[in-house]
PDB file of C-alpha atoms in Angstrom:
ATOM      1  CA  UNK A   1      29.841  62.434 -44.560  1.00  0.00           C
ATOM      2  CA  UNK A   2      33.623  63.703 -45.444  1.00  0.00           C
ATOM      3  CA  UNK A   3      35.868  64.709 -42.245  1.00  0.00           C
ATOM      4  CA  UNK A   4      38.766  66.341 -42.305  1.00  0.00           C
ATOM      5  CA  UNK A   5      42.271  66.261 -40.302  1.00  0.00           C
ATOM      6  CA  UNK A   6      42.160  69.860 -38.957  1.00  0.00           C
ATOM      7  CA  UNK A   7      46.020  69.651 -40.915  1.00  0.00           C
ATOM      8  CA  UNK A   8      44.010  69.487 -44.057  1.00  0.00           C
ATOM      9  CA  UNK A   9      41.846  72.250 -42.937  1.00  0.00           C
ATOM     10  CA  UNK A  10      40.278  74.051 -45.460  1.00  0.00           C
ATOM     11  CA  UNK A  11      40.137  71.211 -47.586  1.00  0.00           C
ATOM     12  CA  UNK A  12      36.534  70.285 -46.360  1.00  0.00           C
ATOM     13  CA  UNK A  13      33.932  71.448 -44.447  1.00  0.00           C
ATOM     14  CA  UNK A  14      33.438  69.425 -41.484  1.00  0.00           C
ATOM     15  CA  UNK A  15      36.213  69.686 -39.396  1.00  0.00           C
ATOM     16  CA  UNK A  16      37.139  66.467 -37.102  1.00  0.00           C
ATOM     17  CA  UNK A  17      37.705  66.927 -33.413  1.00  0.00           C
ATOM     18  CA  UNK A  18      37.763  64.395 -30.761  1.00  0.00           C
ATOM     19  CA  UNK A  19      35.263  65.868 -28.237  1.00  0.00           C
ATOM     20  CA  UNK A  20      32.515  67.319 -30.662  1.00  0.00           C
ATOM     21  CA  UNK A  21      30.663  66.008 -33.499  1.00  0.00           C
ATOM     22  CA  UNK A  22      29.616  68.785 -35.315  1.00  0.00           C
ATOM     23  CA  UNK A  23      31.674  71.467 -35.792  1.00  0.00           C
ATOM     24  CA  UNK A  24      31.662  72.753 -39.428  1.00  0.00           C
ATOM     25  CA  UNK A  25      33.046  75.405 -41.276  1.00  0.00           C
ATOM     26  CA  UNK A  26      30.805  77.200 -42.843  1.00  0.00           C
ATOM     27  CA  UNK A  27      32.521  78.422 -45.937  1.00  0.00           C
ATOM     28  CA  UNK A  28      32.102  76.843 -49.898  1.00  0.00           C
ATOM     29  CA  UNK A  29      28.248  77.566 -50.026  1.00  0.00           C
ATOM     30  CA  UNK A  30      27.720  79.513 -53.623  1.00  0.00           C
ATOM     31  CA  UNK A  31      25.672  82.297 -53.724  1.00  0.00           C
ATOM     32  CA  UNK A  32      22.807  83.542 -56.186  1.00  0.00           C
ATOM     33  CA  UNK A  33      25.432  85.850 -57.508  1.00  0.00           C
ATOM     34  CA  UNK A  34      27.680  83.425 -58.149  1.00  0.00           C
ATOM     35  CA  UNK A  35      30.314  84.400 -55.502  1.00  0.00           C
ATOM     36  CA  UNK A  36      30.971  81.586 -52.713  1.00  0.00           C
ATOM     37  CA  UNK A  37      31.440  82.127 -48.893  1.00  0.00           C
ATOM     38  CA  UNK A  38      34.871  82.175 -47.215  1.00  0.00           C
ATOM     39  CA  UNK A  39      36.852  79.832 -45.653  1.00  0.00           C
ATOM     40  CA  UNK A  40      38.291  80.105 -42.322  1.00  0.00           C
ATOM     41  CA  UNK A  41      35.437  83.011 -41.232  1.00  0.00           C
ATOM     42  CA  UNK A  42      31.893  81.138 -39.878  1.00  0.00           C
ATOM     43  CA  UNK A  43      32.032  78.194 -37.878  1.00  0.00           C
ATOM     44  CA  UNK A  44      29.488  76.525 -36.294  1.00  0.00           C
ATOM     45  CA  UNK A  45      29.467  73.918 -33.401  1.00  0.00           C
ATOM     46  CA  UNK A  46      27.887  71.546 -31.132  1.00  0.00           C
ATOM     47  CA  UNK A  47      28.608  72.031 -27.266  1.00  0.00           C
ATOM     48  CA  UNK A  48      32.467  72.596 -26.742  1.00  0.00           C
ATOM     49  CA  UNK A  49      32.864  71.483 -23.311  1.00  0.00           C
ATOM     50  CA  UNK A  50      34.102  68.044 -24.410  1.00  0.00           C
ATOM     51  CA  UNK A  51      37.401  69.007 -26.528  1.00  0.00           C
ATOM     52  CA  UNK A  52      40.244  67.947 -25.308  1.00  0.00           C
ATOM     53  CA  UNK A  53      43.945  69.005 -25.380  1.00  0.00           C
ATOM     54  CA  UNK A  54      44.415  68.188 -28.771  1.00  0.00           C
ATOM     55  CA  UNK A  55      41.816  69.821 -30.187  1.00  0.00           C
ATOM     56  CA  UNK A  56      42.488  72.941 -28.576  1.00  0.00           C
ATOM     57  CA  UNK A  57      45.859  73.017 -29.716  1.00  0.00           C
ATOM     58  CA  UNK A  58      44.497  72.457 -33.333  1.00  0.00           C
ATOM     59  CA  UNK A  59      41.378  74.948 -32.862  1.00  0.00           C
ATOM     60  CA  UNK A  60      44.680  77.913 -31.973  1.00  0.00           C
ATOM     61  CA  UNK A  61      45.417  77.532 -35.582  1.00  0.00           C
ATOM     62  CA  UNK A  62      41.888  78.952 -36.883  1.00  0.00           C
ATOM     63  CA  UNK A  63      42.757  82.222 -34.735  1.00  0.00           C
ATOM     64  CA  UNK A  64      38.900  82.518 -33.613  1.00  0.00           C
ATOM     65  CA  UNK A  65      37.795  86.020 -32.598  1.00  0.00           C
ATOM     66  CA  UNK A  66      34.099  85.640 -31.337  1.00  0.00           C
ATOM     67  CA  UNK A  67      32.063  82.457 -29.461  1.00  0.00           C
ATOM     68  CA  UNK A  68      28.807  83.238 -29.514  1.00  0.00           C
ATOM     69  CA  UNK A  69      27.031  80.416 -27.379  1.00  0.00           C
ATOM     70  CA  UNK A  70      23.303  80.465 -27.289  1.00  0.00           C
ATOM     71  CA  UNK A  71      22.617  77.805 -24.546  1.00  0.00           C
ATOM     72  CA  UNK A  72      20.847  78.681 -21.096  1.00  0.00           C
ATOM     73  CA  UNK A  73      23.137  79.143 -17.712  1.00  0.00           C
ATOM     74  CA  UNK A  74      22.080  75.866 -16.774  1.00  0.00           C
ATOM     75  CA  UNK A  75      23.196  74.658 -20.063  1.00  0.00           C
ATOM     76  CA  UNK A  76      26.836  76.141 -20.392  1.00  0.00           C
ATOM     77  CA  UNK A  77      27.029  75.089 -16.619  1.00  0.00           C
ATOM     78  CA  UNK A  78      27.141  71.571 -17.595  1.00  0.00           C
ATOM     79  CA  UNK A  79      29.297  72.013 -19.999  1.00  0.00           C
ATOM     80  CA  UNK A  80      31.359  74.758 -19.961  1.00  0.00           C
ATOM     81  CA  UNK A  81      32.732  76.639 -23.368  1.00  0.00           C
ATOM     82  CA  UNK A  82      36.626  76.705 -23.721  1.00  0.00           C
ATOM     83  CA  UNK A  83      37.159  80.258 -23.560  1.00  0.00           C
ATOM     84  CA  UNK A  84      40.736  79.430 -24.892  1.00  0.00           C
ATOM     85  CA  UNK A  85      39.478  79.199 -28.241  1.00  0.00           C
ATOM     86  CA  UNK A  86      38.076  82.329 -29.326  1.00  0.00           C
ATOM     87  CA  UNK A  87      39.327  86.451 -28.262  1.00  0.00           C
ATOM     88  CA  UNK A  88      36.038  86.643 -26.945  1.00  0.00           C
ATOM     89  CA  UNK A  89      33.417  84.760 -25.449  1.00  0.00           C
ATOM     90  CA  UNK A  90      29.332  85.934 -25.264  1.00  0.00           C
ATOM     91  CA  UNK A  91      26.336  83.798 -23.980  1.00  0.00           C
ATOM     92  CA  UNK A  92      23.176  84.701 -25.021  1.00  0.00           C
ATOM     93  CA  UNK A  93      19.895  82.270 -24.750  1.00  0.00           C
ATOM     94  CA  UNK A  94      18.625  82.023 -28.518  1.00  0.00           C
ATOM     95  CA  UNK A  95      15.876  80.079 -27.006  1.00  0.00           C
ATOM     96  CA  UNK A  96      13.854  80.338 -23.973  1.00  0.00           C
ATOM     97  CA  UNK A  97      12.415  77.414 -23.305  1.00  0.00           C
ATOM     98  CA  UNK A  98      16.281  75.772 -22.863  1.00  0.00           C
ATOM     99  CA  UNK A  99      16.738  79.105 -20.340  1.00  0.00           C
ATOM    100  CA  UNK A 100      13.614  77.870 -18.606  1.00  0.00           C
ATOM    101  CA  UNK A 101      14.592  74.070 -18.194  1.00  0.00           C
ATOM    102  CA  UNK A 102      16.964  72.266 -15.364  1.00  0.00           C
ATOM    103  CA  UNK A 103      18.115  69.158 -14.578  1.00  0.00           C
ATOM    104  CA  UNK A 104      19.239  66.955 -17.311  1.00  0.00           C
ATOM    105  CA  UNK A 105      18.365  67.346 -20.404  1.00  0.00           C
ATOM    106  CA  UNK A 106      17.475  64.142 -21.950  1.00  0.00           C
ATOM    107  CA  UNK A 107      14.963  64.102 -18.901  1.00  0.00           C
ATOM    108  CA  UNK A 108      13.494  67.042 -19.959  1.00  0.00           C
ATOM    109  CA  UNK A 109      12.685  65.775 -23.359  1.00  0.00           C
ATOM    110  CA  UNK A 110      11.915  62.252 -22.226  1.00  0.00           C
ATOM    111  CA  UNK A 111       8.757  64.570 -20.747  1.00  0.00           C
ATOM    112  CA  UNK A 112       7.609  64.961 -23.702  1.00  0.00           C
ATOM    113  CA  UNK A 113       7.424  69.050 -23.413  1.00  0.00           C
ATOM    114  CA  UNK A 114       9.455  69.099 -26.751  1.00  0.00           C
ATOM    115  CA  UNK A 115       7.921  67.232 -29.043  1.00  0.00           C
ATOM    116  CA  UNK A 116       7.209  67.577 -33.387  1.00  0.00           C
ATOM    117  CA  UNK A 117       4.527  70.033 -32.444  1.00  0.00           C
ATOM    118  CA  UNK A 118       6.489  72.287 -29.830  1.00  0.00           C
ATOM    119  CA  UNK A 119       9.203  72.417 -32.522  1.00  0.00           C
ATOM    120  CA  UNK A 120       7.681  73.674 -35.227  1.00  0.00           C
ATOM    121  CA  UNK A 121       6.660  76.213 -33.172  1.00  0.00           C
ATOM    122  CA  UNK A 122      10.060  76.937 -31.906  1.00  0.00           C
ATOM    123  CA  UNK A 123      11.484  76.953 -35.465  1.00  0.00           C
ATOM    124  CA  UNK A 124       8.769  79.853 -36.106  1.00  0.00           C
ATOM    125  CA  UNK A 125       9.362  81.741 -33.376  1.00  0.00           C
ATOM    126  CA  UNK A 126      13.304  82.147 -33.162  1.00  0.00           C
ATOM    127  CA  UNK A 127      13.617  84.498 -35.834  1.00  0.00           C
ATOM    128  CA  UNK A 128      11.909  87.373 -34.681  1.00  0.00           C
ATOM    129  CA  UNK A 129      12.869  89.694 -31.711  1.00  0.00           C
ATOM    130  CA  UNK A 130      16.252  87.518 -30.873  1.00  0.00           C
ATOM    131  CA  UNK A 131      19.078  89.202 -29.124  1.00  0.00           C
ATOM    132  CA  UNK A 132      21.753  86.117 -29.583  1.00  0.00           C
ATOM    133  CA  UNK A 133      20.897  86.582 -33.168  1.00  0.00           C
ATOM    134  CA  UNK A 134      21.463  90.459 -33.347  1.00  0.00           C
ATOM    135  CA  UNK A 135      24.343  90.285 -31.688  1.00  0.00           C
ATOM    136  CA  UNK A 136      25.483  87.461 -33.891  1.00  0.00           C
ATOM    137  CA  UNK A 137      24.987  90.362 -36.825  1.00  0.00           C
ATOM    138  CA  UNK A 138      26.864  92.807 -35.375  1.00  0.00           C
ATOM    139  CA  UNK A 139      29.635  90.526 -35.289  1.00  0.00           C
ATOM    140  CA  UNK A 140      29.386  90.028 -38.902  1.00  0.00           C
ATOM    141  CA  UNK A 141      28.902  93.408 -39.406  1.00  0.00           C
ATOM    142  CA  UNK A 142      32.476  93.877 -37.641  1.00  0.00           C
ATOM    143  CA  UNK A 143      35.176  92.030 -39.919  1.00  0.00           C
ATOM    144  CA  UNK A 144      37.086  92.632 -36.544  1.00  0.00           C
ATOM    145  CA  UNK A 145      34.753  90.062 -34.641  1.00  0.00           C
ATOM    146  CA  UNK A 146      35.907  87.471 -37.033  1.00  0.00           C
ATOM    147  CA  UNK A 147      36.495  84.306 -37.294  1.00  0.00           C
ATOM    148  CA  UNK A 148      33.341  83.517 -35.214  1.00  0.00           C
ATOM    149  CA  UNK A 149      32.149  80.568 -34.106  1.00  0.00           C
ATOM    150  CA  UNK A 150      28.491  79.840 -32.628  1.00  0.00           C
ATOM    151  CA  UNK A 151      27.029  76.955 -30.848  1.00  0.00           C
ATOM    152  CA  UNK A 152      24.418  75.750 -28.725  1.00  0.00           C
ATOM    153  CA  UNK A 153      23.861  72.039 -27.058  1.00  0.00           C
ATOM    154  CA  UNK A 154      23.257  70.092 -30.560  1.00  0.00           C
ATOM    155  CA  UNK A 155      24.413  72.587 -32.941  1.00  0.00           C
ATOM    156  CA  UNK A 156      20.810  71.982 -34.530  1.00  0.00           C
ATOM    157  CA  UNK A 157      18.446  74.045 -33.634  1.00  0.00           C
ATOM    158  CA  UNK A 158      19.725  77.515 -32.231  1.00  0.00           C
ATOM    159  CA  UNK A 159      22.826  76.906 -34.584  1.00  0.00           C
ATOM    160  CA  UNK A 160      20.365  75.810 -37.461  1.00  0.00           C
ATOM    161  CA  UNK A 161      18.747  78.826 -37.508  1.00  0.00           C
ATOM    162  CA  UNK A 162      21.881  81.484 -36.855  1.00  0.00           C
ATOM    163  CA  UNK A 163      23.332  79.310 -39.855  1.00  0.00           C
ATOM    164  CA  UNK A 164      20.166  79.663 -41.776  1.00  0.00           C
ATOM    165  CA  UNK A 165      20.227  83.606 -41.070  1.00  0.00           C
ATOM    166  CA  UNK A 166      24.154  84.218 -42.550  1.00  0.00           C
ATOM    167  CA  UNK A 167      23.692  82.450 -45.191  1.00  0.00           C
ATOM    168  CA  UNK A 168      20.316  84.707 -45.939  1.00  0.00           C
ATOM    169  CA  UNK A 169      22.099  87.479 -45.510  1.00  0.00           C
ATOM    170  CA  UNK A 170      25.328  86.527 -47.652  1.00  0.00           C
ATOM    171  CA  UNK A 171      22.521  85.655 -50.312  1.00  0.00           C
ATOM    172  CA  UNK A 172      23.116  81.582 -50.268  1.00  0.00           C
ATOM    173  CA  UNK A 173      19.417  79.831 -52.083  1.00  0.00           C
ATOM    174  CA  UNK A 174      16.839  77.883 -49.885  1.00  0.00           C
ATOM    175  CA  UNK A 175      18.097  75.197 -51.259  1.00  0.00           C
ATOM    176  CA  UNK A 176      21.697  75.410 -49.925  1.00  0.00           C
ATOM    177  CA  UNK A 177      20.753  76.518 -47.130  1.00  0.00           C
ATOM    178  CA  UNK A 178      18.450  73.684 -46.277  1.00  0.00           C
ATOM    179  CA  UNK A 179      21.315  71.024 -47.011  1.00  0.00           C
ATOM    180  CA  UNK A 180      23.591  72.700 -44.719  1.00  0.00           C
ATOM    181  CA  UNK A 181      20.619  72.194 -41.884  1.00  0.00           C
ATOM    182  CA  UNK A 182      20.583  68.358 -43.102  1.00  0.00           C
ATOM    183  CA  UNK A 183      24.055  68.047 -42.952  1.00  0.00           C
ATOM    184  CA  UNK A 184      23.452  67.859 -39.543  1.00  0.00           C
ATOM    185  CA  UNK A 185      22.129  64.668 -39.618  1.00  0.00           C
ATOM    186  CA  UNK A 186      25.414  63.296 -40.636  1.00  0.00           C
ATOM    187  CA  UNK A 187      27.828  65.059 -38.233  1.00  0.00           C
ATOM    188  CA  UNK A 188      25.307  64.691 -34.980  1.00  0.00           C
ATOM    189  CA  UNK A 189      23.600  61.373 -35.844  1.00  0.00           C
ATOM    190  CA  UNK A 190      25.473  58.932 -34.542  1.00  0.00           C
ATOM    191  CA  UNK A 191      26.404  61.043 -31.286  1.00  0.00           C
ATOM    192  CA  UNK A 192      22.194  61.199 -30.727  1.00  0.00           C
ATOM    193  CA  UNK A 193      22.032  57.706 -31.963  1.00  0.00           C
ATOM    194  CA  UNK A 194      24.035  56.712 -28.987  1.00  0.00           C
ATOM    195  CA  UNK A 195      22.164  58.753 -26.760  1.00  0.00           C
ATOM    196  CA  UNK A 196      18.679  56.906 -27.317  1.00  0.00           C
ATOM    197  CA  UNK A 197      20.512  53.646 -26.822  1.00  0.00           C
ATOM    198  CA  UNK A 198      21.673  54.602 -23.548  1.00  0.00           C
ATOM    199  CA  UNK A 199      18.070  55.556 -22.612  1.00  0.00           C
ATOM    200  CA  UNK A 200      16.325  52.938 -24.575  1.00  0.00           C
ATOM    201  CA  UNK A 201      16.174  50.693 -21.311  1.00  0.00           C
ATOM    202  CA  UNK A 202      14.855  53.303 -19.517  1.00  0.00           C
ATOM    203  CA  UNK A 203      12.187  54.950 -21.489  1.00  0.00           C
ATOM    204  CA  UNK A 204       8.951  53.334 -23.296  1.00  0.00           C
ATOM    205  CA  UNK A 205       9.255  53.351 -26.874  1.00  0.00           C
ATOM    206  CA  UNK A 206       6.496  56.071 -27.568  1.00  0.00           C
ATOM    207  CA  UNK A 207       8.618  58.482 -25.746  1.00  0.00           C
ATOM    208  CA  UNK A 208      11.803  56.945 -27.757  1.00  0.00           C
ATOM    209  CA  UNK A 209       9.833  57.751 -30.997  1.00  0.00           C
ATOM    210  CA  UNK A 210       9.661  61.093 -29.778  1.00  0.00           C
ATOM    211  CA  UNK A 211      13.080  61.446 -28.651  1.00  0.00           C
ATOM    212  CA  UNK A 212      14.330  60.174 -32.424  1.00  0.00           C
ATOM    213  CA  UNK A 213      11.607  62.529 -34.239  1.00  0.00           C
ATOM    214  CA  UNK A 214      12.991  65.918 -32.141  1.00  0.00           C
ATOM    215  CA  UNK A 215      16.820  64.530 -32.170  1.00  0.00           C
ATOM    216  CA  UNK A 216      16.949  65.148 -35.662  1.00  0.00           C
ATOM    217  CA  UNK A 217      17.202  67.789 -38.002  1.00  0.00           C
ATOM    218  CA  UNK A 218      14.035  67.482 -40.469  1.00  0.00           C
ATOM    219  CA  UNK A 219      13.355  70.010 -43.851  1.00  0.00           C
ATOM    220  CA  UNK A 220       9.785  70.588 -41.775  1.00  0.00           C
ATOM    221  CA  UNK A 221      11.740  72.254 -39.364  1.00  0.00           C
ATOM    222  CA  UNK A 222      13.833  75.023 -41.362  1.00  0.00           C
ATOM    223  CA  UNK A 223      10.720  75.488 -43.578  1.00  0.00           C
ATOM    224  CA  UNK A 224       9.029  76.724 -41.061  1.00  0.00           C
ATOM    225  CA  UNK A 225      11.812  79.069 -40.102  1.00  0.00           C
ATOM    226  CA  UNK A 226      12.574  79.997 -44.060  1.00  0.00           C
ATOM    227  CA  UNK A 227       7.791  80.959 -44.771  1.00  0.00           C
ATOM    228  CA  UNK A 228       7.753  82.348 -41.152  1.00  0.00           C
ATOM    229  CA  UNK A 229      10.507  85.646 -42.476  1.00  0.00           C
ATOM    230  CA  UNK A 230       8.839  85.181 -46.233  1.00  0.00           C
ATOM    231  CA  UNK A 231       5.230  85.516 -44.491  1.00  0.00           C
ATOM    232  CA  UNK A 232       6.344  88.472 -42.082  1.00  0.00           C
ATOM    233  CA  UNK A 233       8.142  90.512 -43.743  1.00  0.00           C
ATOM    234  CA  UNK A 234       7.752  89.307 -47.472  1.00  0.00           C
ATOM    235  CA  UNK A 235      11.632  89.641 -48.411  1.00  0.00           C
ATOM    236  CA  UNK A 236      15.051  88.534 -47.155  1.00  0.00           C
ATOM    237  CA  UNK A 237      16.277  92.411 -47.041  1.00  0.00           C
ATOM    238  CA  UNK A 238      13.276  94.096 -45.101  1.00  0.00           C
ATOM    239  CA  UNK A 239      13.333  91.143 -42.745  1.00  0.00           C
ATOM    240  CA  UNK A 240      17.370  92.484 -42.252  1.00  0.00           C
ATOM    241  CA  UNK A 241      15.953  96.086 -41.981  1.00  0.00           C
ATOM    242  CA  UNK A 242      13.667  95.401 -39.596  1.00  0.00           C
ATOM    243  CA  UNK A 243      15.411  92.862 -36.829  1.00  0.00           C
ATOM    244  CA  UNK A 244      18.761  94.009 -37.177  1.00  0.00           C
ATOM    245  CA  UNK A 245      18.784  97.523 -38.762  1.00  0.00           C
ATOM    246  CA  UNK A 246      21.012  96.107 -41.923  1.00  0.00           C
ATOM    247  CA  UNK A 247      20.720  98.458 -44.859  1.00  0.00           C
ATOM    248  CA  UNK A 248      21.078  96.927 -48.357  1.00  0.00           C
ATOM    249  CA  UNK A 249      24.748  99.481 -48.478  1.00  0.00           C
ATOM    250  CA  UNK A 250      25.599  97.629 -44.939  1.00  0.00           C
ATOM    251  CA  UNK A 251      24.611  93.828 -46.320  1.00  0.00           C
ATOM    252  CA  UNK A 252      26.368  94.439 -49.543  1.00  0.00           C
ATOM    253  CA  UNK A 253      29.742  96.076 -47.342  1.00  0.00           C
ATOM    254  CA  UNK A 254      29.391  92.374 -45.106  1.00  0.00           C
ATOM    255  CA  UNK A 255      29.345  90.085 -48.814  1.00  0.00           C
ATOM    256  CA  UNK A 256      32.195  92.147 -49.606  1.00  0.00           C
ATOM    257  CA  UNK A 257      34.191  90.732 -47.128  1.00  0.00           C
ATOM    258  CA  UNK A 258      32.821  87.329 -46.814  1.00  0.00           C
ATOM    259  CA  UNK A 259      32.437  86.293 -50.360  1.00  0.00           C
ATOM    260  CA  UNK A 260      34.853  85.861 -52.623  1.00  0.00           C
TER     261      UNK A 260
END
């Protein structure tokens, strides 16, 4: 994995703060057309309640419009998004099962609730009928709502998918797509690696296992995301149609400004 000084910003794609792991730009990604995604426009995050002073200050410089957050209350309670860094700020649960959940978190998936199984089903299911995701179209659909960054706990799952979805939309392969999920693994690893150490004298090592299996961001996953639209709707632009009301004139007006 490649970080960046946020002074060298755009020169990379992962961009290095002090109190998050995993915010990326989302820019560089070529398209089937050959045409490549902007700089400076998409961003997508881990939980932003950690940053600190100094990364505020450098955050200012990327002018962010939009935050779209898709964590629970309970969630964004814990760990409250900077408003500071965007023009505006919009919670909406991508997922409700996290709405549903309290307490802490890791003990909530030390239950064993979420698990390779519950996932996979998860993956399939947040595509369809998602308000955090239409509204994260209409901002795209605005070139006033950008910059825009969104975010959930991780920056995995909720994220993984809303990432999965632009870069659909902006015409990006399967195959690019899928390495920006995996990326993941890089920018968020050590963070969850950390994380099972601290519990690894708590919990057995079954639940551990399971713990490491839904920590981390696995092709199975997106797959399953990626057939589920295929298997719907059969195509990338009727899936559009349908869930957000994107004609192929208001898709190709978005690339315009997006792509270069």
């Amino acid at each position: 994995m490649t970080t960046t000084r946020i002074t060298d910003y755009p020169a990379d794609r992962v961009i290095a703060l002090e109190g998050a792991s995993n915010f990326r730009d989302m820019g560089g990604y070529t398209t089937e057309d050959g045409r490549s995604v902007k700089f400076g426009l998409l961003f997508r995050a881990d939980e932003l309640g950690g940053l600190t002073e100094n990364d505020l200050q450098a955050l200012d410089a990327l002018r962010m419009k939009t935050i779209l957050d898709y964590r629970s209350e309970n969630e964004a309670l814990r760990s409250p998004t900077p408003e500071r860094i965007g023009s505006v700020y919009r919670r909406i649960e991508a997922n409700p099962v996290a709405a549903s959940t309290s307490g802490r978190a890791e003990d909530y998936l030390a239950s064993g609730a979420l698990n390779h199984d519950t996932m996979v089903a998860m993956y399939a299911k947040l595509p369809f009928a998602n308000p955090a995701y239409r509204f994260l179209m209409e901002s795209l659909s605005s070139p006033e709502a950008l910059p825009i960054v969104h975010h959930c706990a991780g920056g995995k799952d909720r994220t993984g998918v809303g990432a999965a979805l632009i870069l659909k939309l902006l015409g990006v392969s399967d195959r690019l797509v899928m390495e920006d999920y995996m990326l993941t693994n890089e920018t968020l690893g050590p963070k969850m690696e950390k994380l099972l150490q601290s519990l690894s004298g708590k919990y057995e090592e079954p639940i551990l296992r399971n713990l490491r299996d839904v920590f981390a961001a696995k092709e199975v996953y997106m797959q399953t995301t990626l057939e589920a639209v295929i298997r719907t709707y059969g195509d990338w632009d009727t899936y559009f149609a349908n869930e957000f009301g994107i004609t192929p004139e208001q898709r190709d007006r978005i690339r315009e400004y997006v792509l270069e």
